[in-house]
PDB file of C-alpha atoms in Angstrom:
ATOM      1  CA  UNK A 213     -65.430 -49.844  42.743  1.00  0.00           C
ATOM      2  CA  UNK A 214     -67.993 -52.437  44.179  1.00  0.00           C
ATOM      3  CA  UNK A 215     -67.147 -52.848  47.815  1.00  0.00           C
ATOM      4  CA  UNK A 216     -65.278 -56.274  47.979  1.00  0.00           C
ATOM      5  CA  UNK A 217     -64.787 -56.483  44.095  1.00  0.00           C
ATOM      6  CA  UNK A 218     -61.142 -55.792  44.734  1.00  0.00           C
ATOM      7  CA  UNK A 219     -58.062 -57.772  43.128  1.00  0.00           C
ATOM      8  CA  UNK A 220     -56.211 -59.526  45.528  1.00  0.00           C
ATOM      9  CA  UNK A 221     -52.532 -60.988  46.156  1.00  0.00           C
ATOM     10  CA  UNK A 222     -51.258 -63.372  48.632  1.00  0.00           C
ATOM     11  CA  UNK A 223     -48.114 -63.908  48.685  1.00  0.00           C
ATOM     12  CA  UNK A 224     -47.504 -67.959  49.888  1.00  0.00           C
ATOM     13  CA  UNK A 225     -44.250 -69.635  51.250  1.00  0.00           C
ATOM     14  CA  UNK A 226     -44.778 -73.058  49.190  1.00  0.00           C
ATOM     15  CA  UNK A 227     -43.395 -71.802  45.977  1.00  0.00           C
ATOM     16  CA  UNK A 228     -46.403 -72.523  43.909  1.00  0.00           C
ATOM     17  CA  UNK A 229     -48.502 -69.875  42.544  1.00  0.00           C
ATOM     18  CA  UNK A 230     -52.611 -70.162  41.807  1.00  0.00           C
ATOM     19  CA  UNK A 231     -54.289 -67.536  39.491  1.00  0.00           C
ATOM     20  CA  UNK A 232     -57.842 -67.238  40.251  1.00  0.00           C
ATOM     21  CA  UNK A 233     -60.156 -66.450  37.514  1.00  0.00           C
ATOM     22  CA  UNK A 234     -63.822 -64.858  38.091  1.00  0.00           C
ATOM     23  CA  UNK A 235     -67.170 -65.049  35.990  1.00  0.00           C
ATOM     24  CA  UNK A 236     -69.290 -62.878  33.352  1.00  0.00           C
ATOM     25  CA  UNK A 237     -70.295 -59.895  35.440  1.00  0.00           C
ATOM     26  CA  UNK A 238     -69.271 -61.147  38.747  1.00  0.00           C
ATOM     27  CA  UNK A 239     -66.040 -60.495  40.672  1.00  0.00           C
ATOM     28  CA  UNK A 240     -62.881 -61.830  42.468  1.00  0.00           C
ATOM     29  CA  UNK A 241     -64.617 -62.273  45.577  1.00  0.00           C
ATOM     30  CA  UNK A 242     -67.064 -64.791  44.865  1.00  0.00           C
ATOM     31  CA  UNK A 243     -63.772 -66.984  44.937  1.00  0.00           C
ATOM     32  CA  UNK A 244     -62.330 -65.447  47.754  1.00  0.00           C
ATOM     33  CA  UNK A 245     -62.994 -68.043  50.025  1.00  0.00           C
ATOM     34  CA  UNK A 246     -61.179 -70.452  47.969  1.00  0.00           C
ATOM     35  CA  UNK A 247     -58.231 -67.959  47.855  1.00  0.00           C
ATOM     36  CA  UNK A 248     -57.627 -68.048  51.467  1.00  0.00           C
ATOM     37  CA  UNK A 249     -57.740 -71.690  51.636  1.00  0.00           C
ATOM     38  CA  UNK A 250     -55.274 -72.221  49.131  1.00  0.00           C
ATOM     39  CA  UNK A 251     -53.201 -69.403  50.973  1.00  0.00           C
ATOM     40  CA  UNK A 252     -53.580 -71.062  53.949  1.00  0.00           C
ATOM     41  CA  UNK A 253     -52.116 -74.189  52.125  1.00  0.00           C
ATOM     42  CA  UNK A 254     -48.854 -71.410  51.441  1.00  0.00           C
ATOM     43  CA  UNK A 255     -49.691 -71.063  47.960  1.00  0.00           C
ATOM     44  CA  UNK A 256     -49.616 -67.530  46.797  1.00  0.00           C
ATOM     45  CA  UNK A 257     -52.540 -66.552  45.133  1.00  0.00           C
ATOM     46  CA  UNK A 258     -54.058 -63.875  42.891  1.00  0.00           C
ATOM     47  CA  UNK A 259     -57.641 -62.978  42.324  1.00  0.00           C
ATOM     48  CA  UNK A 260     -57.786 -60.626  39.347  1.00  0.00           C
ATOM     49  CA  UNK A 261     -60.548 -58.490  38.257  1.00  0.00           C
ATOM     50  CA  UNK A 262     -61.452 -58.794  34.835  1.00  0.00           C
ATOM     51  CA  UNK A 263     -62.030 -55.113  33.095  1.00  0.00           C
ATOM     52  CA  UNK A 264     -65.282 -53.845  33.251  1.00  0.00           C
ATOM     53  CA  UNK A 265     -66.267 -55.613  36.551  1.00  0.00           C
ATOM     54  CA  UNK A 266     -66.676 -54.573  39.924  1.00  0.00           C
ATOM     55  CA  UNK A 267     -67.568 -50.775  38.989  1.00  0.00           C
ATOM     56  CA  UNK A 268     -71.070 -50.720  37.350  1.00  0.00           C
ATOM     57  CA  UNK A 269     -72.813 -53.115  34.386  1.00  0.00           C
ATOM     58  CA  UNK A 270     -72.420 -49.939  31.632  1.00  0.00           C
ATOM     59  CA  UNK A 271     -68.553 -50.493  31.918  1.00  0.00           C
ATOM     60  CA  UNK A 272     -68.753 -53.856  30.482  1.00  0.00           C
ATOM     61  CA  UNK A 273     -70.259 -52.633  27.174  1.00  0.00           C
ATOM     62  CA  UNK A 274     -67.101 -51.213  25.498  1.00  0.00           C
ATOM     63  CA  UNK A 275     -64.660 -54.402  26.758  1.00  0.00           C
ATOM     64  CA  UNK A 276     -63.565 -56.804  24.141  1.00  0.00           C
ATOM     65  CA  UNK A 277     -62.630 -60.762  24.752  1.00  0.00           C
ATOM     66  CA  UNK A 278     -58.771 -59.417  23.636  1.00  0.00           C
ATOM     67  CA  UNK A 279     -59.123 -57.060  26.902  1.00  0.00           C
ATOM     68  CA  UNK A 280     -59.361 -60.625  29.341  1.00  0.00           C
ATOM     69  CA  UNK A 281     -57.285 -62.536  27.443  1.00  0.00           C
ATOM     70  CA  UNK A 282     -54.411 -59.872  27.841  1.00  0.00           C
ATOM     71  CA  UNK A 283     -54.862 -59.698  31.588  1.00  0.00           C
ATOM     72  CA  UNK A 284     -54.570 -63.376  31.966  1.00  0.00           C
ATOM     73  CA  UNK A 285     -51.520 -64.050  29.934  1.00  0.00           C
ATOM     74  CA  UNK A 286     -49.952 -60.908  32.231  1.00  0.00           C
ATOM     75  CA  UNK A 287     -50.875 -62.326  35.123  1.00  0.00           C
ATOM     76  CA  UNK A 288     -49.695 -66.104  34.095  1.00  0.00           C
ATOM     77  CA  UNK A 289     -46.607 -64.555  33.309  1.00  0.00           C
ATOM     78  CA  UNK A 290     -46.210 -62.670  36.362  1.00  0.00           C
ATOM     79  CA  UNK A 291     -46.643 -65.106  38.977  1.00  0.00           C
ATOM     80  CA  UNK A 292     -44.293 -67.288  36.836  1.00  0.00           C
ATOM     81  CA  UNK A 293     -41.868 -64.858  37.622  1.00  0.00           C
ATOM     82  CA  UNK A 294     -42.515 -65.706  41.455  1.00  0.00           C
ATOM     83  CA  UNK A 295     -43.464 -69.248  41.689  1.00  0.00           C
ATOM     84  CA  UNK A 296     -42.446 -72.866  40.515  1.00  0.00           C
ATOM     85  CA  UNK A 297     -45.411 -73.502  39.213  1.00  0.00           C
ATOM     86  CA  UNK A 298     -49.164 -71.877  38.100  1.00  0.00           C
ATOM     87  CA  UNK A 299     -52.121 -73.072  38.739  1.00  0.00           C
ATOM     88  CA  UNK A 300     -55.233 -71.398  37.556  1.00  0.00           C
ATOM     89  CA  UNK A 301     -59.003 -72.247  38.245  1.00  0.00           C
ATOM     90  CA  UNK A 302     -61.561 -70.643  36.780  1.00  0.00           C
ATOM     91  CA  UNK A 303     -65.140 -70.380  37.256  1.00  0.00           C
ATOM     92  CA  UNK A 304     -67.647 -69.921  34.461  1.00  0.00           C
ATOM     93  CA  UNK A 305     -66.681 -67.646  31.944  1.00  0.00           C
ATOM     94  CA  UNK A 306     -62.791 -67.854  33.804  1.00  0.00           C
ATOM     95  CA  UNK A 307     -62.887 -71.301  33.210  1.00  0.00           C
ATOM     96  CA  UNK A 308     -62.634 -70.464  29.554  1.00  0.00           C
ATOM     97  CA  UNK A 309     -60.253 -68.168  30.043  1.00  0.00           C
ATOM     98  CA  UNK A 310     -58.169 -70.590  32.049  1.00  0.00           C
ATOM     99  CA  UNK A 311     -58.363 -73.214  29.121  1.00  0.00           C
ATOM    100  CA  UNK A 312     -56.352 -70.317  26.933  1.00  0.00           C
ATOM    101  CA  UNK A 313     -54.259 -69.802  29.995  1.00  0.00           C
ATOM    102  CA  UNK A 314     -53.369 -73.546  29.436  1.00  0.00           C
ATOM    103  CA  UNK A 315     -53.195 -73.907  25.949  1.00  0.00           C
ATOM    104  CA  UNK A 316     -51.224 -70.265  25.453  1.00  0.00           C
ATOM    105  CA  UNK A 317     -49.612 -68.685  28.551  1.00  0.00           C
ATOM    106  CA  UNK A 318     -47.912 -71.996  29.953  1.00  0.00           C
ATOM    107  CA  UNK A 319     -49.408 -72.764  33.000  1.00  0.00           C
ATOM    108  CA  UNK A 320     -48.696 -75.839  34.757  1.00  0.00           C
ATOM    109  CA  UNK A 321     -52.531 -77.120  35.765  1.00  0.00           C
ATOM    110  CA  UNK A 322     -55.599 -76.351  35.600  1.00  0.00           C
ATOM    111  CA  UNK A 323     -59.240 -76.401  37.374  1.00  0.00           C
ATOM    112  CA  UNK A 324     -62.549 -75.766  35.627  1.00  0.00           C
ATOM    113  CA  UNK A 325     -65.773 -74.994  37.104  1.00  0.00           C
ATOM    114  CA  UNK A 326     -69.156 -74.450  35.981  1.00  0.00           C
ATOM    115  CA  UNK A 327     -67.468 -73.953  32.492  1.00  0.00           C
ATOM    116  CA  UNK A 328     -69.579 -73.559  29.547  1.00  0.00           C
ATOM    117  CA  UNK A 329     -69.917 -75.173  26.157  1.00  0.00           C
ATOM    118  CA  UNK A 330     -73.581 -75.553  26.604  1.00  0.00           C
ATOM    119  CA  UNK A 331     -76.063 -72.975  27.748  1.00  0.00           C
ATOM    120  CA  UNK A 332     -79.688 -72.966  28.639  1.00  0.00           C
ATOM    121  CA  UNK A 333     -80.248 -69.230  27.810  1.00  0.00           C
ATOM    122  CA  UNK A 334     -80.891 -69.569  24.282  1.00  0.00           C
ATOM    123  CA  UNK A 335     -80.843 -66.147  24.039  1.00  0.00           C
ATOM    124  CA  UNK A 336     -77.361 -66.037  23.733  1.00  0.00           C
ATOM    125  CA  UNK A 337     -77.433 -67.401  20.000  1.00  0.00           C
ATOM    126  CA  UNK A 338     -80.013 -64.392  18.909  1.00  0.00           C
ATOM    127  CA  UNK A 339     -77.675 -61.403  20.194  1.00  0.00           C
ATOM    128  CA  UNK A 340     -77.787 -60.135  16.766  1.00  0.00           C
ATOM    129  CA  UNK A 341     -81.566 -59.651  16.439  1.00  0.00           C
ATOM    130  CA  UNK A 342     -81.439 -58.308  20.148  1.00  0.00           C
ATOM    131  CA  UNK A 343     -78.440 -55.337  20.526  1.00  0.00           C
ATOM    132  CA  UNK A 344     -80.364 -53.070  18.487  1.00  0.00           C
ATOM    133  CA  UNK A 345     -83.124 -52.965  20.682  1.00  0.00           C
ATOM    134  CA  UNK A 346     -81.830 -53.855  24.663  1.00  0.00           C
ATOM    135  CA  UNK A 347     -78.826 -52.855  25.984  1.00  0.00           C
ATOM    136  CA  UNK A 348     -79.276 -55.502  29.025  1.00  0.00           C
ATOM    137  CA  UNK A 349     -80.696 -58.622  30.394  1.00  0.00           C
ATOM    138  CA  UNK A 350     -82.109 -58.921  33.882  1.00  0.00           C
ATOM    139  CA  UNK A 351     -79.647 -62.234  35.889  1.00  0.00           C
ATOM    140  CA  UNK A 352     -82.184 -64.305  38.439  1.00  0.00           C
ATOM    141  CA  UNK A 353     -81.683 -63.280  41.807  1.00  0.00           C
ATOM    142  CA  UNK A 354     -79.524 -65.546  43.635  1.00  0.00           C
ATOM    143  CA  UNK A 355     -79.914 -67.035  47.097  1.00  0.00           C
ATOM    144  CA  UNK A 356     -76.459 -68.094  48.849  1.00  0.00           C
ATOM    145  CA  UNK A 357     -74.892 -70.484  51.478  1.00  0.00           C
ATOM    146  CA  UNK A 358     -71.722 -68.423  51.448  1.00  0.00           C
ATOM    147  CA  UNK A 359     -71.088 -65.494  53.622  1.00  0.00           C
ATOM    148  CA  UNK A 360     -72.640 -62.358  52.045  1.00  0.00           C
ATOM    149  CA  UNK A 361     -69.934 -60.499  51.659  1.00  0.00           C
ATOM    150  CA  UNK A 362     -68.440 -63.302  48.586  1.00  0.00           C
ATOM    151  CA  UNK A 363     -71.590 -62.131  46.757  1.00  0.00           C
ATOM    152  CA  UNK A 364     -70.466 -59.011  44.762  1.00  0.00           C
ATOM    153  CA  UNK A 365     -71.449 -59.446  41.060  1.00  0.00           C
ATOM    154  CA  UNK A 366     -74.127 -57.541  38.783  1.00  0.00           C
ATOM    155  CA  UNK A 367     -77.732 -58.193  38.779  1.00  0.00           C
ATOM    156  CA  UNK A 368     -77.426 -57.222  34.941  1.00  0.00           C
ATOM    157  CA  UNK A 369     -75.955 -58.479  31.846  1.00  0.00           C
ATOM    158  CA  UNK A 370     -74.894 -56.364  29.054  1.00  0.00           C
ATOM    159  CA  UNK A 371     -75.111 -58.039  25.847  1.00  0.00           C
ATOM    160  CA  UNK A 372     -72.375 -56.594  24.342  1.00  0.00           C
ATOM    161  CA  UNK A 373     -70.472 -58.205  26.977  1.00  0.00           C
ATOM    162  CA  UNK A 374     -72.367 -61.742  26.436  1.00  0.00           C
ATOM    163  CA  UNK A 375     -71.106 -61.291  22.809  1.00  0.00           C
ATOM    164  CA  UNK A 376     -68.028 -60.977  24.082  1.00  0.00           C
ATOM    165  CA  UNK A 377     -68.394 -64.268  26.208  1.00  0.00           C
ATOM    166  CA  UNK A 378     -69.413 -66.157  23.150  1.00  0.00           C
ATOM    167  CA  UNK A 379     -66.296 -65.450  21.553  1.00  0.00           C
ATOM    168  CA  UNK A 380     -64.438 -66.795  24.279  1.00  0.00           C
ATOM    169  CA  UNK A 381     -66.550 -70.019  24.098  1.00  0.00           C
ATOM    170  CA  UNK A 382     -65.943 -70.374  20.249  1.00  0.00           C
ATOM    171  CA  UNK A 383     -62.357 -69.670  20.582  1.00  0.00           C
ATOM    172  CA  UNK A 384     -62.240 -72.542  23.389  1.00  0.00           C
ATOM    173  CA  UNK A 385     -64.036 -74.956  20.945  1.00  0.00           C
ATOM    174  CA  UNK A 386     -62.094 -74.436  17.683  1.00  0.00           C
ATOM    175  CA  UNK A 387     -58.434 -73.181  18.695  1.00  0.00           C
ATOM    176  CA  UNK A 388     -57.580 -73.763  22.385  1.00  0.00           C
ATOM    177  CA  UNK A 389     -59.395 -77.048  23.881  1.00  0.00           C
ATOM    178  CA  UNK A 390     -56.803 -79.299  21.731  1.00  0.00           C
ATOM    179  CA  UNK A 391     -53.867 -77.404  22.723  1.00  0.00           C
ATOM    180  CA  UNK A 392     -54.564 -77.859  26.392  1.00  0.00           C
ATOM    181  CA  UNK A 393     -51.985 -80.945  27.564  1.00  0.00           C
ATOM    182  CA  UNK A 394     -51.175 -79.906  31.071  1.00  0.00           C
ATOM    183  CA  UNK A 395     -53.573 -81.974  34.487  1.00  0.00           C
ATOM    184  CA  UNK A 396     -56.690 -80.974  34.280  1.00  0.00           C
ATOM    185  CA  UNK A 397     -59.760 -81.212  37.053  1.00  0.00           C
ATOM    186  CA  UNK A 398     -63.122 -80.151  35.954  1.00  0.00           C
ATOM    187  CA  UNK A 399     -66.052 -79.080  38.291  1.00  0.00           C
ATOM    188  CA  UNK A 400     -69.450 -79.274  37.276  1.00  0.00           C
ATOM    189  CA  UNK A 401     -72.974 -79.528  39.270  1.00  0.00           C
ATOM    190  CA  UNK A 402     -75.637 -81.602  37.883  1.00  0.00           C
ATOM    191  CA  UNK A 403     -78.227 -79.113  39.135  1.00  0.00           C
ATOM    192  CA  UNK A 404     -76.710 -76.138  37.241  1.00  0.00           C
ATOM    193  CA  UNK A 405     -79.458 -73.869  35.523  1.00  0.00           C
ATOM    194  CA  UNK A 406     -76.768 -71.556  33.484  1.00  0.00           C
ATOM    195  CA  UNK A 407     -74.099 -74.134  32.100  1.00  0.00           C
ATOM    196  CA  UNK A 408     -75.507 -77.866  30.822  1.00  0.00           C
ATOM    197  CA  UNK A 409     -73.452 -80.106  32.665  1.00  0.00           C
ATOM    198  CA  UNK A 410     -73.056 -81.962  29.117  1.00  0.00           C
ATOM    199  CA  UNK A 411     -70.496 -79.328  29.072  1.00  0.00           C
ATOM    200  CA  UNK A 412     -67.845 -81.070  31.313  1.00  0.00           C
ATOM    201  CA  UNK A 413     -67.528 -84.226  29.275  1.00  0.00           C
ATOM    202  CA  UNK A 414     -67.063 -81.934  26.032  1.00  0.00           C
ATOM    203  CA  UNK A 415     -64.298 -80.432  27.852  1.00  0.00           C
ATOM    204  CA  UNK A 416     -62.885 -83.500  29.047  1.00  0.00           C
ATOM    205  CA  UNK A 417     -62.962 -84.981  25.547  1.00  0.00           C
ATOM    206  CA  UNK A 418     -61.945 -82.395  23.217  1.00  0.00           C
ATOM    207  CA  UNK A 419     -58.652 -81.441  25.304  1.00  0.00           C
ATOM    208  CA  UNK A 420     -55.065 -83.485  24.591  1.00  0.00           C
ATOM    209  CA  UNK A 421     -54.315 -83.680  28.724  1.00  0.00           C
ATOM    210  CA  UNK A 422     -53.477 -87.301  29.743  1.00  0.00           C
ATOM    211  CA  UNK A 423     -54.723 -86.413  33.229  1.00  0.00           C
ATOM    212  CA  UNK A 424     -58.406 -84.933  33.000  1.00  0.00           C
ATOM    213  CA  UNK A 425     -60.584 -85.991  35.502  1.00  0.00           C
ATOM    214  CA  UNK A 426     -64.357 -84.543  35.997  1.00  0.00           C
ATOM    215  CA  UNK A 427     -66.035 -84.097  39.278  1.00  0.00           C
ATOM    216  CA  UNK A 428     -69.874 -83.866  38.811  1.00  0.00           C
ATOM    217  CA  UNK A 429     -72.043 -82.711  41.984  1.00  0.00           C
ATOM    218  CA  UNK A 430     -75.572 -84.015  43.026  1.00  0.00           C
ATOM    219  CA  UNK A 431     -76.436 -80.566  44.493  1.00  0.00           C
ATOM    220  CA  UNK A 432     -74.814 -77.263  43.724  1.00  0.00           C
ATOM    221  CA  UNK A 433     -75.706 -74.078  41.884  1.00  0.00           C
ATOM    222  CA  UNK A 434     -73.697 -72.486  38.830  1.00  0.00           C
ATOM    223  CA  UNK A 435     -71.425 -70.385  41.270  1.00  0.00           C
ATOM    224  CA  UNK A 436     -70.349 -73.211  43.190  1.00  0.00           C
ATOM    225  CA  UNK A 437     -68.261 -71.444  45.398  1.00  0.00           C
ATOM    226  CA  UNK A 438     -71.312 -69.481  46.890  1.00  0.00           C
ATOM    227  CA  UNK A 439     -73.316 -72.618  47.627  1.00  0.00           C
ATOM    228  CA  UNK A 440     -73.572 -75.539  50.145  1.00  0.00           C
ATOM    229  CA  UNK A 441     -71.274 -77.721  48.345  1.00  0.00           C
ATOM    230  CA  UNK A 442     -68.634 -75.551  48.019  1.00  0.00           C
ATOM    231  CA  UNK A 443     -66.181 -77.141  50.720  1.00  0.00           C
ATOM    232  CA  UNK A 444     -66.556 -80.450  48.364  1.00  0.00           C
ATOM    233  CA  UNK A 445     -65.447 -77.832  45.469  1.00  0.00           C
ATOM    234  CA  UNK A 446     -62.502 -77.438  47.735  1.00  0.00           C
ATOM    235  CA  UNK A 447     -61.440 -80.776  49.451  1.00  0.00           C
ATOM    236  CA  UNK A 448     -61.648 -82.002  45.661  1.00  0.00           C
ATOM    237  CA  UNK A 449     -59.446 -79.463  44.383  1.00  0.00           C
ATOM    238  CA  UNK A 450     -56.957 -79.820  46.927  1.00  0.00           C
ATOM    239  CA  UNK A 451     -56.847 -83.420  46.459  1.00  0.00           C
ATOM    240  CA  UNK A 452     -56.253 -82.733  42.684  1.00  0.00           C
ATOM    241  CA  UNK A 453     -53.116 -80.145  43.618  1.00  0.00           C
ATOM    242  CA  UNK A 454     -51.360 -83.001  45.762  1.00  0.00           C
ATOM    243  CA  UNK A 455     -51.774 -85.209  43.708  1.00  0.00           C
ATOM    244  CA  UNK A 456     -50.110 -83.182  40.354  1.00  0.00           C
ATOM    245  CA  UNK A 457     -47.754 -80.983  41.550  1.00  0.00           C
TER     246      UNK A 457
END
């Protein structure tokens, strides 16, 4: 185990639960930060870790989207057990995750940021010609305003983990967005290099929620948690939570 990839659970005294959803190849504490605020709030708060993270990049090669999903709709269903209500935000690749979380497992709201419909990488749509040959792709080193210790996450992607991702994204697209009818928020930076921020008005349009409102930031990176704008990210979300419990 990566030091500070570990799960987390906080238990709150407000009654309402939040399930906190990580990225592709990076970890539960690059929202961490946002955990403790929210427990500081008295929500109680998990931070999973999706299989094959937080260990090494080889373990993501044998994980299948199925292996996520079931994790989230345990982990829905367990703090439902516990709380009034579920929140979950998710970041990236957990902010598709989150949508099925929405549109399957019954939660009560839900946050997105930095989730993908578009990508840049364009590499992503040739995986097929590609697996035979490469096992992994190289990420672009990353430069934070957070705390170092938030920044656990690979420097590596496996593909057949990205093929995995782009299942998730289809799945979003065709089956879940339009089953998604709970408050929605959506987070997205206009100076994102890994999702298109085109991305946040797909999601806002293609989902059935009567409450969806979209934040979009002058000045943040992908993993907006890790960057300077991240107490925006916050403030916002917070604001969002009050407003629909």
């Amino acid at each position: 185990m990566l030091k500070g990839a570990e799960p987390y659970l906080l238990p709150g005294t407000n009654g309402d639960g939040v399930l906190l959803i990580h990225g592709f190849t990076g970890s539960p504490a690059e929202l961490r930060e946002f955990g403790d605020r929210l427990h500081q709030r008295g929500y109680t708060v998990e931070g999973i870790l999706l299989k094959g993270h937080g260990t090494c990049p080889a373990d993501l090669l044998d994980v299948w989207a199925e292996d996520w999903l079931a994790q989230v709709k345990e982990a829905v269903a367990g703090l439902k057990e516990k709380c009034r209500t579920v929140t979950v935000i998710g970041l990236s690749m957990g902010g598709l995750l989150a949508v099925y979380a929405a549109a399957e497992c019954g939660a009560d709201r839900l946050v997105l940021i930095s989730t993908p419909i578009f990508l840049y990488d364009w590499r992503i749509h040739f995986l097929w010609m590609v697996l035979p040959i490469a096992d992994y792709l190289p990420k672009r080193r990353r430069h934070i305003d957070a705390p170092k210790k938030y920044d656990v996450a690979y420097r590596s992607m496996p593909l057949k983990g990205v093929a995995q991702l782009k299942r998730l994204l289809e799945c979003v697209r065709f089956r879940w967005l339009a089953k998604v009818t709970v408050p929605c928020f959506i987070i997205q930076s206009k100076e994102d290099r890994t999702v298109q921020p085109e991305s946040a008005e797909y999601l806002a349009e293609h989902m059935a929620s009567q409450v969806c409102q979209v934040a979009m930031l002058e000045h943040g990176k992908h993993v907006l948690t890790l960057y300077k704008e991240r107490n925006l990210v916050y403030e916002l979300t917070d604001k969002f939570m009050e407003e629909y419990k």
